Short mmCIF file of C-alpha atoms and ligand atoms in Angstrom, two decimals:
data_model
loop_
_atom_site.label_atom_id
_atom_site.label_comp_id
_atom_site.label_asym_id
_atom_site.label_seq_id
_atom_site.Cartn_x
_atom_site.Cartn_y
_atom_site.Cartn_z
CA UNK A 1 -103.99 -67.31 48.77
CA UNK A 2 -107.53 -67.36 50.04
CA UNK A 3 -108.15 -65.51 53.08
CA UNK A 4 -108.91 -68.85 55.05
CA UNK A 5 -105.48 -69.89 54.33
CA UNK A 6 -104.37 -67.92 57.26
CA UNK A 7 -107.02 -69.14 59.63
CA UNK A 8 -106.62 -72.99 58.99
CA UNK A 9 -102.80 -72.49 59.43
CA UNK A 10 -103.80 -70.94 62.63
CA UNK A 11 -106.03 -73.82 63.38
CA UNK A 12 -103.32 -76.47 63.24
CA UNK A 13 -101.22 -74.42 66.25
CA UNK A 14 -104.95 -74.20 67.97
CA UNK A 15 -105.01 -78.04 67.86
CA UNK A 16 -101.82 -78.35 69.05
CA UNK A 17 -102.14 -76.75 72.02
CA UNK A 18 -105.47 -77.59 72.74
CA UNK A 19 -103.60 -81.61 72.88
CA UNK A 20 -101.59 -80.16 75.52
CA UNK A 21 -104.66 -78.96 77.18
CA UNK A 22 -105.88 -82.22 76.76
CA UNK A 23 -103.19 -84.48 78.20
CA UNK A 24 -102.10 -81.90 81.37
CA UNK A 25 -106.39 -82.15 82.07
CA UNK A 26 -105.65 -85.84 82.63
CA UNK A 27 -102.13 -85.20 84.12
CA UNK A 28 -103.25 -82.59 86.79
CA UNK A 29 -106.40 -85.21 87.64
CA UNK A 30 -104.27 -88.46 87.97
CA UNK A 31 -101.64 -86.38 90.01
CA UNK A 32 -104.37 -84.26 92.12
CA UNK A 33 -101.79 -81.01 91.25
CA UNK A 34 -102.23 -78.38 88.96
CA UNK A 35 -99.22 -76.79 87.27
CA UNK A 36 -100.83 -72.88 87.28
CA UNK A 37 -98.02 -72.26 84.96
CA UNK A 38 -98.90 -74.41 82.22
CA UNK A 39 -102.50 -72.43 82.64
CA UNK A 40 -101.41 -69.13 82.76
CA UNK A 41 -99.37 -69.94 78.95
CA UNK A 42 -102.44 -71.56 78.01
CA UNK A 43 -104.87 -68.62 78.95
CA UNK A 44 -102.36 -66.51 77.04
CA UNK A 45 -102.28 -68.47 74.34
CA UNK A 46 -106.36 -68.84 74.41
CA UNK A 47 -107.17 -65.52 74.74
CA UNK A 48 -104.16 -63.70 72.90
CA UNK A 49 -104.40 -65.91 69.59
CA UNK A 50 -107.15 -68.45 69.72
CA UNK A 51 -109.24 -65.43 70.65
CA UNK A 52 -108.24 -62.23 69.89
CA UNK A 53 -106.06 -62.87 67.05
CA UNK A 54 -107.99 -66.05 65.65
CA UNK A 55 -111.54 -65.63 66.30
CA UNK A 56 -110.99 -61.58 65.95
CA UNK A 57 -110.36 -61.98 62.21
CA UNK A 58 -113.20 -64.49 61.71
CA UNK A 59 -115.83 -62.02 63.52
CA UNK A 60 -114.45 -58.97 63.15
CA UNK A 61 -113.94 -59.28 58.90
CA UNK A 62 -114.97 -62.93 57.52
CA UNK A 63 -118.15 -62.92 59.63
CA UNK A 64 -118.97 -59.12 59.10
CA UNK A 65 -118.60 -59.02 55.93
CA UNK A 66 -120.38 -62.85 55.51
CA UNK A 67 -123.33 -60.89 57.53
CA UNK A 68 -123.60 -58.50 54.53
CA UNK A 69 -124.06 -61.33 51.98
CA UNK A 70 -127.43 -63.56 51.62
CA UNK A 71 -126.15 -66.42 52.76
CA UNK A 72 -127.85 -70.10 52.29
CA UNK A 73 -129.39 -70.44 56.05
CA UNK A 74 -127.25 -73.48 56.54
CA UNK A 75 -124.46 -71.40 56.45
CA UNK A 76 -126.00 -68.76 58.07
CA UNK A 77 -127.06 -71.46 60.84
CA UNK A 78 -123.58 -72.45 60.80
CA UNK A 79 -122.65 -68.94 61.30
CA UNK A 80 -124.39 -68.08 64.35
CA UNK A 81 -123.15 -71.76 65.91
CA UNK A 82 -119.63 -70.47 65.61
CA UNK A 83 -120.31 -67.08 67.20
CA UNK A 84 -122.16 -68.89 70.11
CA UNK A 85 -118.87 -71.31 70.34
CA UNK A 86 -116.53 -68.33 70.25
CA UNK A 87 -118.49 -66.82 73.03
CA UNK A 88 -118.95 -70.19 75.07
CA UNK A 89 -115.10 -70.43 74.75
CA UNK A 90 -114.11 -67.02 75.80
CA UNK A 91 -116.70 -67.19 78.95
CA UNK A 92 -115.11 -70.73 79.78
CA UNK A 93 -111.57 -68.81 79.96
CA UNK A 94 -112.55 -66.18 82.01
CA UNK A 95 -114.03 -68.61 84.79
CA UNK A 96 -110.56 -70.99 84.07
CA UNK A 97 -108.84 -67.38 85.13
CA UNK A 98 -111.10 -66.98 88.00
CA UNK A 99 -110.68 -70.81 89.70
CA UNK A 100 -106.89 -70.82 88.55
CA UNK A 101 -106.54 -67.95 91.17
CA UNK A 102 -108.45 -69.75 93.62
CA UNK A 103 -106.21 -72.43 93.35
CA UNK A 104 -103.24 -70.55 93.31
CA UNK A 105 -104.20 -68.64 96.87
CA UNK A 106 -104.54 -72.37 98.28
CA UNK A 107 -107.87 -73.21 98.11
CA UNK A 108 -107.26 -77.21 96.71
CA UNK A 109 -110.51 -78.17 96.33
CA UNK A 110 -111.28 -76.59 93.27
CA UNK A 111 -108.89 -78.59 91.07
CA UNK A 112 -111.73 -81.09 89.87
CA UNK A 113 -113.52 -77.70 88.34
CA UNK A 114 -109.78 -76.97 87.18
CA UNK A 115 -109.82 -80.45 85.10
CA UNK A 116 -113.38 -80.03 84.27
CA UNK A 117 -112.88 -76.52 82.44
CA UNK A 118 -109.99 -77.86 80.21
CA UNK A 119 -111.38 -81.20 79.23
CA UNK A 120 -114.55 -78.75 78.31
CA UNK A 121 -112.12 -76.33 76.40
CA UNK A 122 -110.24 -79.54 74.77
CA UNK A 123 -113.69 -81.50 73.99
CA UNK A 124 -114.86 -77.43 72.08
CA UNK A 125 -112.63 -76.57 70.34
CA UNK A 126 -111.37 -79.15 67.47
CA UNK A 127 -115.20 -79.89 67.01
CA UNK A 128 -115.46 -76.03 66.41
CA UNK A 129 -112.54 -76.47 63.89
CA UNK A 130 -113.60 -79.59 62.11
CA UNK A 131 -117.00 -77.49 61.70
CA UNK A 132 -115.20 -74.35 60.40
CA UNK A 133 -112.18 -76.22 57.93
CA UNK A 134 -115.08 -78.79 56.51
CA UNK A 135 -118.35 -77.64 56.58
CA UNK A 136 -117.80 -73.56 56.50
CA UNK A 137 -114.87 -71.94 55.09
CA UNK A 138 -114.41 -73.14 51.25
CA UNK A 139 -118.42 -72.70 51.19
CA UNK A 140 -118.05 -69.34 52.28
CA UNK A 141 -115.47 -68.03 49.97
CA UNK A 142 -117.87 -68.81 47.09
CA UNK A 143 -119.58 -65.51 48.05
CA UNK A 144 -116.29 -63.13 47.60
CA UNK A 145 -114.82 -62.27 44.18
CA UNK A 146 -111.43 -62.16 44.22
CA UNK A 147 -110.69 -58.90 44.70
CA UNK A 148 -113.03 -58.70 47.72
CA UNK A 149 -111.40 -62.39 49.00
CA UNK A 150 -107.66 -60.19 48.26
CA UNK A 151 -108.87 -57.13 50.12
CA UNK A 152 -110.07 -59.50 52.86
CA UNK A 153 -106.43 -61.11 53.08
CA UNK A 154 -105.03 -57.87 53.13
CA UNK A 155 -107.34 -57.04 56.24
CA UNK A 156 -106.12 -59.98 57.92
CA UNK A 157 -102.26 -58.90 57.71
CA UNK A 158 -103.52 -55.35 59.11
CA UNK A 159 -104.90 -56.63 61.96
CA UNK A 160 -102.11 -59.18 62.90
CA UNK A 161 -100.16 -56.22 62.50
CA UNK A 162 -101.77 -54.56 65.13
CA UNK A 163 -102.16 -57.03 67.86
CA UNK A 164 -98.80 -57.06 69.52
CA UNK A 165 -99.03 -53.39 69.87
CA UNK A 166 -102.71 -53.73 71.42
CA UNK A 167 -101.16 -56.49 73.70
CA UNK A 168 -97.90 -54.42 75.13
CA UNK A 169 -100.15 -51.59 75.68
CA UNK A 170 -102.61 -52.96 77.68
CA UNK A 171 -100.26 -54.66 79.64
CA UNK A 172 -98.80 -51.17 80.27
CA UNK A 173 -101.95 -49.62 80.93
CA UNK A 174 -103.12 -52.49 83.49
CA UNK A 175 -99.81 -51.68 85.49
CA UNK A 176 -100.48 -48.29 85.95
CA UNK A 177 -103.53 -48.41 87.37
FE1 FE2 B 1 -114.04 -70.03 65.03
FE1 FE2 B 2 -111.39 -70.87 63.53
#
């Protein structure tokens, strides 16, 4: 298997949540209610695996080790698009955090920036993915042998491997402070 095999399987749970996203965005707007539960599993999910498990192995090994290659500067533009989308993203879930709280203590009247957030979040991310599954990945391997493509996959496994550790322990560590 390539080493985007892995992230497009990931994609297609990214998609699927993102629907949900999607539809409660409406829901909570129609309804003029937020369920803060619903957000808090879909901050999870955003930052634990769109995030830090997802975009972690595309930064932290496909896009390092792209970085080292010289690659065609429409993949390179390409490149730096995704970063900025990535980062866009994870600044978008901090502030749905932030308002969610709000919210939560009482104060109502930010549910329209509630809605707006996810329907931003929703409208991101399967451009970001169309971008990345048609336009990015398959050109991308072309610069890996195999063995570097099968040392990449194995870096993949090694950090999945690590993540629910990193998770459980921070969640520790956050307790105890
Ligand atoms: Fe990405
Ligand atoms: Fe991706």
């Amino acid at each position: 298997m390539m080493p985007i095999g892995p992230l497009m399987i990931e994609h297609r749970l990214i998609e699927r949540m993102i629907r949900q996203l999607k539809d409660k965005s409406q829901k909570f707007n129609q309804e003029k209610e937020v369920d803060t539960l619903f957000i808090d599993k879909a901050v999870d999910f955003i930052m634990m695996y769109a995030d830090r498990c997802h975009h972690g192995k595309e930064e932290d090994i496909l896009f390092r080790d792209l970085a080292k290659k010289q690659l065609n500067p429409e993949l390179k533009k390409i490149m730096d698009e995704l970063v900025n989308e990535h980062s866009y993203a994870r600044n978008a879930i901090k502030n749905l955090v932030f308002i969610k709280a709000k919210y939560r203590q009482g104060d109502k009247t930010v549910l329209p920036d509630i809605v707006k957030l996810m329907a931003e979040l929703a409208e991101l991310y399967p451009k970001h993915i169309e971008k990345e599954d048609k336009y990015f990945f398959l050109p991308c391997m072309k610069y890996f042998s195999k063995e570097e493509q099968a040392a990449m996959l194995n870096e993949f496994w090694e950090f999945d491997k690590k993540l629910i550790h990193e998770k459980y322990k921070a969640i520790v560590e956050g307790i105890e402070k």
